[in-house]
JSON list of C-alpha atoms in Angstrom, two decimals:
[
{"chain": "G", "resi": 1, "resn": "UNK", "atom": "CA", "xyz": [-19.64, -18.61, -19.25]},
{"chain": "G", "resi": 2, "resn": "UNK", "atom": "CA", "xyz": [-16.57, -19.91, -17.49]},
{"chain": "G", "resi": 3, "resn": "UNK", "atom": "CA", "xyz": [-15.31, -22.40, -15.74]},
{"chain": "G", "resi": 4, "resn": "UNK", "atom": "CA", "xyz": [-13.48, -23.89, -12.78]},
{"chain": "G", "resi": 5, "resn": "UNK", "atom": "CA", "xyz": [-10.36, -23.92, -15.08]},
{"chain": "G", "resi": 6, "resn": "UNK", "atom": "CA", "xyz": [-10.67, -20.72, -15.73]},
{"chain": "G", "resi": 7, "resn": "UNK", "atom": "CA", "xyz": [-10.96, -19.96, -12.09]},
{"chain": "G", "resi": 8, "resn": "UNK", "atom": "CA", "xyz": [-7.89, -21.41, -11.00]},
{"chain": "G", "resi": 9, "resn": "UNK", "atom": "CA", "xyz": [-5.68, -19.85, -13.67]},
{"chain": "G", "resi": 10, "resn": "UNK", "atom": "CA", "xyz": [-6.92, -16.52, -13.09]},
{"chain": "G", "resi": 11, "resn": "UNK", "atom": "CA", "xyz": [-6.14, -17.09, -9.34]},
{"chain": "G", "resi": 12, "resn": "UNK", "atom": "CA", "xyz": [-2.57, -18.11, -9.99]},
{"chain": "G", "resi": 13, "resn": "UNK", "atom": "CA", "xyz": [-2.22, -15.29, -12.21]},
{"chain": "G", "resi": 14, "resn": "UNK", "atom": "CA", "xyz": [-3.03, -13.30, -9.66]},
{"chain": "G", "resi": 15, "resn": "UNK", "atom": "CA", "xyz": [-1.39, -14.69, -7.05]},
{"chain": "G", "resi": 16, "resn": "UNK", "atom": "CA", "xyz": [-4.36, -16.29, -5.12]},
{"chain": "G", "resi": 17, "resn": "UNK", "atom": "CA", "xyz": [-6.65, -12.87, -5.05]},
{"chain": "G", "resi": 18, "resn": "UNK", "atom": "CA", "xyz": [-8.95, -11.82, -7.67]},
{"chain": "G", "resi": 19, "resn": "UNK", "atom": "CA", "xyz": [-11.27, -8.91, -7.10]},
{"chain": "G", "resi": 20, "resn": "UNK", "atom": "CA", "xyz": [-15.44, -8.93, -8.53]},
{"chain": "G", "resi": 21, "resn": "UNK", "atom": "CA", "xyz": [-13.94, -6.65, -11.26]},
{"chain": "G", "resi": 22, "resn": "UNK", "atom": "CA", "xyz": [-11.25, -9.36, -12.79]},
{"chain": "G", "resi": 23, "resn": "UNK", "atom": "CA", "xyz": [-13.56, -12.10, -12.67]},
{"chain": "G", "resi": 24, "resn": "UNK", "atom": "CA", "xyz": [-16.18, -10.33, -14.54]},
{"chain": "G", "resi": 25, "resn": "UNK", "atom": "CA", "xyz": [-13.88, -9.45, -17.26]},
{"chain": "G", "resi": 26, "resn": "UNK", "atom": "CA", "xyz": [-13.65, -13.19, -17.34]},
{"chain": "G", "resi": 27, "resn": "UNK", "atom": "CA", "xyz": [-17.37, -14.28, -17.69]},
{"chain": "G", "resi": 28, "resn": "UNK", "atom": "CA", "xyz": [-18.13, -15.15, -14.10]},
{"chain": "G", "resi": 29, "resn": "UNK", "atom": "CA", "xyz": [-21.88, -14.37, -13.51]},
{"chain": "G", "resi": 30, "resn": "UNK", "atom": "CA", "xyz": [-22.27, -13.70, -9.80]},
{"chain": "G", "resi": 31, "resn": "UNK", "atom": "CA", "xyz": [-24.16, -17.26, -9.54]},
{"chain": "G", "resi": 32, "resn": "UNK", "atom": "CA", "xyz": [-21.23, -19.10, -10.52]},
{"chain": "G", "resi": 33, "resn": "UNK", "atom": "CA", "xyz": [-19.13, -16.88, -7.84]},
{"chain": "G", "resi": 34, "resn": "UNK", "atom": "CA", "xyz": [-21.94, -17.66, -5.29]},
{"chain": "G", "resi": 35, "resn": "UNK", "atom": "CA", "xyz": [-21.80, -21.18, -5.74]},
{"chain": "G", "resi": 36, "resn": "UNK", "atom": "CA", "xyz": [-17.53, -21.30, -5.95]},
{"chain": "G", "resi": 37, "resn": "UNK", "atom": "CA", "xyz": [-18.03, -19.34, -2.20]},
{"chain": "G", "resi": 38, "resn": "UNK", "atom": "CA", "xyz": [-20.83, -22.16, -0.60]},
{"chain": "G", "resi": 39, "resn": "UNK", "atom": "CA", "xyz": [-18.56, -24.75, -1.95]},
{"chain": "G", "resi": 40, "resn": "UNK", "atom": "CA", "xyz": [-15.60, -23.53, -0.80]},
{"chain": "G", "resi": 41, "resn": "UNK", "atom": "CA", "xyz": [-13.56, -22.96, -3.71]},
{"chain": "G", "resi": 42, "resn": "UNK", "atom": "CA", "xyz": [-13.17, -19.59, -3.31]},
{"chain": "G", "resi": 43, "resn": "UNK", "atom": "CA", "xyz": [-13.34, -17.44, 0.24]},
{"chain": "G", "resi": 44, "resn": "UNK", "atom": "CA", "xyz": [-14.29, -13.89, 1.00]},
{"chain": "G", "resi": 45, "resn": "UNK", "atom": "CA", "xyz": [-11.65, -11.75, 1.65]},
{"chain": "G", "resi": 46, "resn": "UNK", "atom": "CA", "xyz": [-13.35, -8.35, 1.31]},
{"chain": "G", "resi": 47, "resn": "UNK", "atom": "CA", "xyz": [-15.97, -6.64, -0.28]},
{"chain": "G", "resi": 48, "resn": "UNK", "atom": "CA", "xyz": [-15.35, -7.84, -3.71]},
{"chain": "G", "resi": 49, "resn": "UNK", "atom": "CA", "xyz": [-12.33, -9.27, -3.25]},
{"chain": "G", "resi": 50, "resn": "UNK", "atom": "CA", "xyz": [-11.62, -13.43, -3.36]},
{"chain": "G", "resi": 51, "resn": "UNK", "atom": "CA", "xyz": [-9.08, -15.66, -2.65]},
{"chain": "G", "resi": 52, "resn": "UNK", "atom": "CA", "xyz": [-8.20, -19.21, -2.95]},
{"chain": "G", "resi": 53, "resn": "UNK", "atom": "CA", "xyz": [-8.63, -20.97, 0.33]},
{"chain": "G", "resi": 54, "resn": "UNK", "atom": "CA", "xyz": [-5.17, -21.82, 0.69]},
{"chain": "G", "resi": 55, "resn": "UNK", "atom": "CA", "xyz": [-3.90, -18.59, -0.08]},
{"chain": "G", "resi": 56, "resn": "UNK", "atom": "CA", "xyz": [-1.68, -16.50, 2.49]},
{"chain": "G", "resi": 57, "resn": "UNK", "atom": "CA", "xyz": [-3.37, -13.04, 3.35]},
{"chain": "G", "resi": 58, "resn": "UNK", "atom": "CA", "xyz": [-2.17, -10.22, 2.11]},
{"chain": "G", "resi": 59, "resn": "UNK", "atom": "CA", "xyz": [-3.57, -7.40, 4.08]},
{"chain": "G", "resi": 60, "resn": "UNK", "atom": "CA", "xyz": [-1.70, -4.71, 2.24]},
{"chain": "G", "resi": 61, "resn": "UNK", "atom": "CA", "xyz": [-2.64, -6.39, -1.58]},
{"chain": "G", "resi": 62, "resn": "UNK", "atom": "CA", "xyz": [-6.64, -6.49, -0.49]},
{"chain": "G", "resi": 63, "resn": "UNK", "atom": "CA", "xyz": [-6.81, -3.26, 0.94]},
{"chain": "G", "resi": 64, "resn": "UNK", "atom": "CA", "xyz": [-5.54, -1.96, -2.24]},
{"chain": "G", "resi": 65, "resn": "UNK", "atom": "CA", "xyz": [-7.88, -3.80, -4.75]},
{"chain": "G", "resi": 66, "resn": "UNK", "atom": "CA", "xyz": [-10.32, -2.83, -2.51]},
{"chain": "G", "resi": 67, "resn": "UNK", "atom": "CA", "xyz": [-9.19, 1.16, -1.90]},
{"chain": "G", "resi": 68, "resn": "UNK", "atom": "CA", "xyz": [-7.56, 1.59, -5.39]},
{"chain": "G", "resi": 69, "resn": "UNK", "atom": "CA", "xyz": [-7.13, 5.17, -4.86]},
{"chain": "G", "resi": 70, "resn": "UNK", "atom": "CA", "xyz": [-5.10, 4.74, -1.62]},
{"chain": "G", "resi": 71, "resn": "UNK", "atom": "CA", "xyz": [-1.69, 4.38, -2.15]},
{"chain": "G", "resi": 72, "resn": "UNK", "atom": "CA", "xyz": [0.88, 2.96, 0.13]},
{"chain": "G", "resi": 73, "resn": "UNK", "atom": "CA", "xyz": [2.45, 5.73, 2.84]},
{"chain": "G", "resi": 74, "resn": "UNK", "atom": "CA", "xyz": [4.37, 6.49, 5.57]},
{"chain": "G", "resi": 75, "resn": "UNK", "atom": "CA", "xyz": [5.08, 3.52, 8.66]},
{"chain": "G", "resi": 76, "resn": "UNK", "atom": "CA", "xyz": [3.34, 1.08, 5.95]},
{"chain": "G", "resi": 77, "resn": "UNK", "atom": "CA", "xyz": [5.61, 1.74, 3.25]},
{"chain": "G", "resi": 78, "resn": "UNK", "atom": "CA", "xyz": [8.82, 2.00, 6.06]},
{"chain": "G", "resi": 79, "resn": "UNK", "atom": "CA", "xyz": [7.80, -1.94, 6.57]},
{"chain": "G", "resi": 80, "resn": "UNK", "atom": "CA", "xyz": [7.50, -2.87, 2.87]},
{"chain": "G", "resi": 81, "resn": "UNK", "atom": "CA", "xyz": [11.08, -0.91, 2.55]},
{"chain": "G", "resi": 82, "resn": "UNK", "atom": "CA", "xyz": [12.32, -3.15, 5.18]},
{"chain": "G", "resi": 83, "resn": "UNK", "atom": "CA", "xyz": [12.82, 0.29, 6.99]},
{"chain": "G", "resi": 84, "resn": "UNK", "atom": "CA", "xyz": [10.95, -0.76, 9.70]},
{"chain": "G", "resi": 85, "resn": "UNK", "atom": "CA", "xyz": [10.05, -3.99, 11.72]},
{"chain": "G", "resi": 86, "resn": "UNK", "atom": "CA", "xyz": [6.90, -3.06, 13.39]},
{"chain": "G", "resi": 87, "resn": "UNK", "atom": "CA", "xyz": [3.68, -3.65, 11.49]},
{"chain": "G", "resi": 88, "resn": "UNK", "atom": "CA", "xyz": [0.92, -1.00, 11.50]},
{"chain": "G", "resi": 89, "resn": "UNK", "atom": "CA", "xyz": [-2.18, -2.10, 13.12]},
{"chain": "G", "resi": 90, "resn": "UNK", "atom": "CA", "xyz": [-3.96, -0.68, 9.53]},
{"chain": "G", "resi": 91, "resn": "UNK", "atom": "CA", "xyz": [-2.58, -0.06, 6.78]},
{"chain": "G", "resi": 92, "resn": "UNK", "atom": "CA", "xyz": [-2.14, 3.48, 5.90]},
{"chain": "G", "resi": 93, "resn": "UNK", "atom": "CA", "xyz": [-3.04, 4.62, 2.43]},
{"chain": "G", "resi": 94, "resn": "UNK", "atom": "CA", "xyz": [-2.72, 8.62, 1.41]},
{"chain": "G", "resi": 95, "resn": "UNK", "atom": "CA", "xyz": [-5.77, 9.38, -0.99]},
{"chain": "G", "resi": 96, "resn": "UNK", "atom": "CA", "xyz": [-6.62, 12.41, -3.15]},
{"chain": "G", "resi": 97, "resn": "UNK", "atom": "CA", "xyz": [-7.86, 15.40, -0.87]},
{"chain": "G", "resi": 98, "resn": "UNK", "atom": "CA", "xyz": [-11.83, 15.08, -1.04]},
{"chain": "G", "resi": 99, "resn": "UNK", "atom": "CA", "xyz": [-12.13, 11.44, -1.12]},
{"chain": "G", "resi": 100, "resn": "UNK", "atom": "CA", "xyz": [-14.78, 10.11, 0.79]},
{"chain": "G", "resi": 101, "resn": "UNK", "atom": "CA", "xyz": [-15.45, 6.14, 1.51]},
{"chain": "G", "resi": 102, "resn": "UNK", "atom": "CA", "xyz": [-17.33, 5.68, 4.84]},
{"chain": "G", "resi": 103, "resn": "UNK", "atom": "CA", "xyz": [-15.30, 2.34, 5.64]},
{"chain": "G", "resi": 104, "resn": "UNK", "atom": "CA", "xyz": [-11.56, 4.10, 5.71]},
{"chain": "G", "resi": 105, "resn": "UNK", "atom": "CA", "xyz": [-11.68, 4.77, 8.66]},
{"chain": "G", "resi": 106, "resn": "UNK", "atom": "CA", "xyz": [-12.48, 0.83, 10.33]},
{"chain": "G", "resi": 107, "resn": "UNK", "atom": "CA", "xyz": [-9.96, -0.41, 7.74]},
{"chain": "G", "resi": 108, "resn": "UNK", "atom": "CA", "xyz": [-7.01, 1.77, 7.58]},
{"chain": "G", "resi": 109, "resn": "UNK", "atom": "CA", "xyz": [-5.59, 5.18, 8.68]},
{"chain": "G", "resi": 110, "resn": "UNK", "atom": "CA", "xyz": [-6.31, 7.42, 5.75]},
{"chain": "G", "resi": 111, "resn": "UNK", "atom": "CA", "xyz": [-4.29, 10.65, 5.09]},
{"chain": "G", "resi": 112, "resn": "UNK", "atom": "CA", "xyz": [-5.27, 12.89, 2.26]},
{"chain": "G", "resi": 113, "resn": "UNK", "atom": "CA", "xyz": [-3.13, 15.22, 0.06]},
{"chain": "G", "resi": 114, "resn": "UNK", "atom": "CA", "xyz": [-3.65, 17.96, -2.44]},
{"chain": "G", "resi": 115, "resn": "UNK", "atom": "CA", "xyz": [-3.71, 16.85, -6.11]},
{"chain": "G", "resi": 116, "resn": "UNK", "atom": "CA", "xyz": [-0.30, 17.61, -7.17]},
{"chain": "G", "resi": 117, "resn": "UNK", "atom": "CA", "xyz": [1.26, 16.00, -3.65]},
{"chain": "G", "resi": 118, "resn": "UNK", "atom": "CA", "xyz": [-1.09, 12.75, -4.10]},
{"chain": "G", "resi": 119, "resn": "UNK", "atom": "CA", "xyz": [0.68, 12.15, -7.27]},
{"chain": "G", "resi": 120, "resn": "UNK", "atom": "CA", "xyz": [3.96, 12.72, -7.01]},
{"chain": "G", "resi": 121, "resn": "UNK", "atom": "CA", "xyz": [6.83, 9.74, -6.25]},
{"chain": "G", "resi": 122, "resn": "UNK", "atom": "CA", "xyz": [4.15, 6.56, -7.02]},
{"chain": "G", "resi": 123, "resn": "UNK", "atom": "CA", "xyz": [5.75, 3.74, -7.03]},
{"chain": "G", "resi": 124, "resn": "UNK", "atom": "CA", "xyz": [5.20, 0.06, -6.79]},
{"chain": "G", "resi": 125, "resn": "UNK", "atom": "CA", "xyz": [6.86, -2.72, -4.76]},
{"chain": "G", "resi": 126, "resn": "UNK", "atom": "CA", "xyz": [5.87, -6.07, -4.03]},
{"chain": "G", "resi": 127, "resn": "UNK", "atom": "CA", "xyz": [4.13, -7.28, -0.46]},
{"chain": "G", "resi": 128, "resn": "UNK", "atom": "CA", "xyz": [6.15, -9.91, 1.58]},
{"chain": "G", "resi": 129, "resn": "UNK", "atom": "CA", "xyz": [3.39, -12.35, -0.12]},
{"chain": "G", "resi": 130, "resn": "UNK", "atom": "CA", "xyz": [4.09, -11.35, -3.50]},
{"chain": "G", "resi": 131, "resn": "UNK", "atom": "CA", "xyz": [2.14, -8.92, -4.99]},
{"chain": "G", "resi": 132, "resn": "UNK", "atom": "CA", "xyz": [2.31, -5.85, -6.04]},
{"chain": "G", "resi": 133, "resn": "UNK", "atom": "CA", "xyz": [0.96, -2.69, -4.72]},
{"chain": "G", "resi": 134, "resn": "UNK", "atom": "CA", "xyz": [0.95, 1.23, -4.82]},
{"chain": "G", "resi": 135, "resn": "UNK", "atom": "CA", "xyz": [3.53, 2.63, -2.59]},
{"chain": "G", "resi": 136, "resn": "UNK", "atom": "CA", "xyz": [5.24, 6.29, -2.56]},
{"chain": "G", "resi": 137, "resn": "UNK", "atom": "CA", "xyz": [8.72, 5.97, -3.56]},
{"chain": "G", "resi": 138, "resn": "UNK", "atom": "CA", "xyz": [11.42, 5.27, -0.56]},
{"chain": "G", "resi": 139, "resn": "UNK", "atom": "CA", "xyz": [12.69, 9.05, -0.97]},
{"chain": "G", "resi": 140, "resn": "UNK", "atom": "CA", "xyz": [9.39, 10.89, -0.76]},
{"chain": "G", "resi": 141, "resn": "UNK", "atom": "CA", "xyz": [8.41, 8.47, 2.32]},
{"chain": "G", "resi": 142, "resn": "UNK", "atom": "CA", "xyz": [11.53, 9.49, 3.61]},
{"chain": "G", "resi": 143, "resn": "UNK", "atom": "CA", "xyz": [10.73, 13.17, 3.35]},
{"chain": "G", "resi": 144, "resn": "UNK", "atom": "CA", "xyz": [6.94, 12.68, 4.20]},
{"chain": "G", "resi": 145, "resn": "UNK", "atom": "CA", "xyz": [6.98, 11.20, 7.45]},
{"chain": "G", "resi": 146, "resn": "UNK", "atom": "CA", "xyz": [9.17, 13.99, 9.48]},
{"chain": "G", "resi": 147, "resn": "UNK", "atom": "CA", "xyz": [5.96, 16.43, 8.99]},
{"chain": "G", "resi": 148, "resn": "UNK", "atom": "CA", "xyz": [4.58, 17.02, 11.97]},
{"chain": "G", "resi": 149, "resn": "UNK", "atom": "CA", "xyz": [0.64, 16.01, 10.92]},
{"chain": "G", "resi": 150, "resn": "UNK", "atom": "CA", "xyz": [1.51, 12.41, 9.94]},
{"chain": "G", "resi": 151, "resn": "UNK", "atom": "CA", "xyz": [2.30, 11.83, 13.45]},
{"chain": "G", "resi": 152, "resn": "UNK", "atom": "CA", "xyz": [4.91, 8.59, 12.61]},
{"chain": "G", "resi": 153, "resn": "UNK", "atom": "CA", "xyz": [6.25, 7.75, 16.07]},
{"chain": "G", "resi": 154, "resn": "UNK", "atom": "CA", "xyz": [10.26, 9.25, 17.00]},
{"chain": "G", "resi": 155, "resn": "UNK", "atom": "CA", "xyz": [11.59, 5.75, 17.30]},
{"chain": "G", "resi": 156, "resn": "UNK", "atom": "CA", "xyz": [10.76, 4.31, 13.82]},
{"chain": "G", "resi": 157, "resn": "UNK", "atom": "CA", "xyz": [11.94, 7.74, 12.05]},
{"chain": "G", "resi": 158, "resn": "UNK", "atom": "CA", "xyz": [15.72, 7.14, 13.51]},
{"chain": "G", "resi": 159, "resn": "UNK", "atom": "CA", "xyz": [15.58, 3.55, 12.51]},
{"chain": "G", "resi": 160, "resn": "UNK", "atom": "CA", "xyz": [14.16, 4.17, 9.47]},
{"chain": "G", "resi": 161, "resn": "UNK", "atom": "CA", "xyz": [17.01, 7.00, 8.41]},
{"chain": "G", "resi": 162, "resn": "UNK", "atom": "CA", "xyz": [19.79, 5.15, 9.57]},
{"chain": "G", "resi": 163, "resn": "UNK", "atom": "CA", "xyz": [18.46, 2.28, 7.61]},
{"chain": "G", "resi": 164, "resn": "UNK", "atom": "CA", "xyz": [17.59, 3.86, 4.78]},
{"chain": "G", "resi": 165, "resn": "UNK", "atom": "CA", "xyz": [21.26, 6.12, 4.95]},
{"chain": "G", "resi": 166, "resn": "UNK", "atom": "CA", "xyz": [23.61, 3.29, 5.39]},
{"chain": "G", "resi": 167, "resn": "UNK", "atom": "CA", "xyz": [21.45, 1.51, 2.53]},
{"chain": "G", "resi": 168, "resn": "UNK", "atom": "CA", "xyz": [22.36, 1.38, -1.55]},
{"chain": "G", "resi": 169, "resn": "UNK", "atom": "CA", "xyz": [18.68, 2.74, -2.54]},
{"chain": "G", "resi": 170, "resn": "UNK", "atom": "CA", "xyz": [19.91, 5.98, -0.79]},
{"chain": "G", "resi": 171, "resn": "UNK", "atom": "CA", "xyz": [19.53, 9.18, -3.05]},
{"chain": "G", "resi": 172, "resn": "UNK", "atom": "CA", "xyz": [20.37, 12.32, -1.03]},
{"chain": "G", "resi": 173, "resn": "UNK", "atom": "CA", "xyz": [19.39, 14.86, -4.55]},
{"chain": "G", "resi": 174, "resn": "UNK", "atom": "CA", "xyz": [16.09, 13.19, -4.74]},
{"chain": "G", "resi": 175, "resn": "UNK", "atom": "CA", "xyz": [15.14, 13.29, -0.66]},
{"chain": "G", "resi": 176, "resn": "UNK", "atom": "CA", "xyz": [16.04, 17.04, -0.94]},
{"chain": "G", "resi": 177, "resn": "UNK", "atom": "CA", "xyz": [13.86, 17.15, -3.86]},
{"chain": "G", "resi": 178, "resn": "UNK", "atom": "CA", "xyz": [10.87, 15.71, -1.59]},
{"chain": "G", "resi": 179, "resn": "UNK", "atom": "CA", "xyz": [11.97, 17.48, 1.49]},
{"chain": "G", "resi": 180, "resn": "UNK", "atom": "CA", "xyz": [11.34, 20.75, 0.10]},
{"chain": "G", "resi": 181, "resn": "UNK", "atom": "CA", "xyz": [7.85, 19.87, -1.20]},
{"chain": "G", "resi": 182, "resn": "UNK", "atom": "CA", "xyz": [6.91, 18.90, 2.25]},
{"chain": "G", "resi": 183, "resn": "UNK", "atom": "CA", "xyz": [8.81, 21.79, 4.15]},
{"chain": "G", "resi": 184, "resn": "UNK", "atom": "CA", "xyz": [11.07, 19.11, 5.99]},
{"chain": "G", "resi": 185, "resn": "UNK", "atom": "CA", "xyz": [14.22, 20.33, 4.49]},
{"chain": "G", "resi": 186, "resn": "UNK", "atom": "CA", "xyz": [16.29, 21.17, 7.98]},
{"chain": "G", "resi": 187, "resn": "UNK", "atom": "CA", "xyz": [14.92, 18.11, 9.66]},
{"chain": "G", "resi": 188, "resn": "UNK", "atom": "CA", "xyz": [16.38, 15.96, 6.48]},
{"chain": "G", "resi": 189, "resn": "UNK", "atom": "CA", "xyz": [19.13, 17.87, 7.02]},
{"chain": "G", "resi": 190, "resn": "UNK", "atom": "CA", "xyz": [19.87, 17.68, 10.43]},
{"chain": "G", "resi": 191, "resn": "UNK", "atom": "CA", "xyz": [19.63, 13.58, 10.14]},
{"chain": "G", "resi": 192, "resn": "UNK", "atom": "CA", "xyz": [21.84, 13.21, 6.73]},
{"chain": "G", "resi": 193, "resn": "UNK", "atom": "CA", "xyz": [24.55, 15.47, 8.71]},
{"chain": "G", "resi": 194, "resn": "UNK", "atom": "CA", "xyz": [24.37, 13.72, 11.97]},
{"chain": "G", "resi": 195, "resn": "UNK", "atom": "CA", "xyz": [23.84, 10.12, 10.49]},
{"chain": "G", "resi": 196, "resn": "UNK", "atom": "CA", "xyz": [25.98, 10.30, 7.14]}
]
């Protein structure tokens, strides 16, 4: 069985959140996490996920551990990019096409893709609070949210391309790539000739 010890190092590791999973992999009966919740020494975050009391939430970190399917898309990954100031009300996490979990909706705006789409351009990046998470790379984000569907407001899109083209991560080869893949190849297009 562990211990406190234990506890706290694992929660350092982790940067202050620890899902059920991690701490049973560590020993931690669900008695001992009981009692670490009624004394305080750890908090409820989510379903299954824990923090350290003094921890700073990390919205887009929990949702993950919690949806690990989702990954990181569109506005969401604009704000992690820094290609965007405005924080989405959810997060929004693009999952397999078929996936069901009656909570998505209450916790984030879910968008789901065919197989090979769902896969493609993963990438990770770390939250503002340290941790890492899923996200689609900046290119394929780039490409994905001028489809019509995802419905990313006008506003951010030009901020986010004339970020993202003035910007060293730029890669004009690879947002073609994506563009084509999601059929916004003149839009892209249109914005690298206009902005570049």
């Amino acid at each position: 069985m562990a211990n406190f010890a234990t506890l706290k190092k694992l929660l350092e590791k982790n940067n202050y959140v620890v899902s059920r999973k991690q701490l049973s992999e560590q020993n931690f009966s669900g008695q001992q996490i009981k009692k670490y919740l009624e004394n305080n020494m750890l908090i409820l975050l989510d379903k299954g996920v824990y923090g350290s009391p003094d921890h700073i939430e990390d919205t887009f970190y929990v949702t993950q551990l919690r949806l690990k399917k989702g990954i990181i898309s569109l506005s969401s990954a604009l704000y992690l990019y820094g290609l965007s100031d405005r924080l989405p009300d959810k997060v929004e996490l693009t999952f397999p096409r078929g996936y069901k979990n009656s909570k998505l909706k209450k916790q984030v705006t879910a968008h789901q893709q065919n197989a090979d789409l769902y896969k493609m351009g993963i990438d990770t990046t770390k939250t503002p609070q340290g941790n890492q998470v899923n996200i689609y790379s900046l290119d394929r984000t780039m490409a994905e949210i001028l489809r019509p569907q995802n419905r990313v407001d006008p506003e951010i899109i030009n901020k986010a391309f004339k970020l993202y083209l003035k910007g060293p991560k730029k890669n004009i080869a690879k947002l073609m790539y994506f563009a084509k893949f999601f059929k916004t190849t003149k839009k892209v297009k249109n914005y690298v000739e206009v902005l570049l």
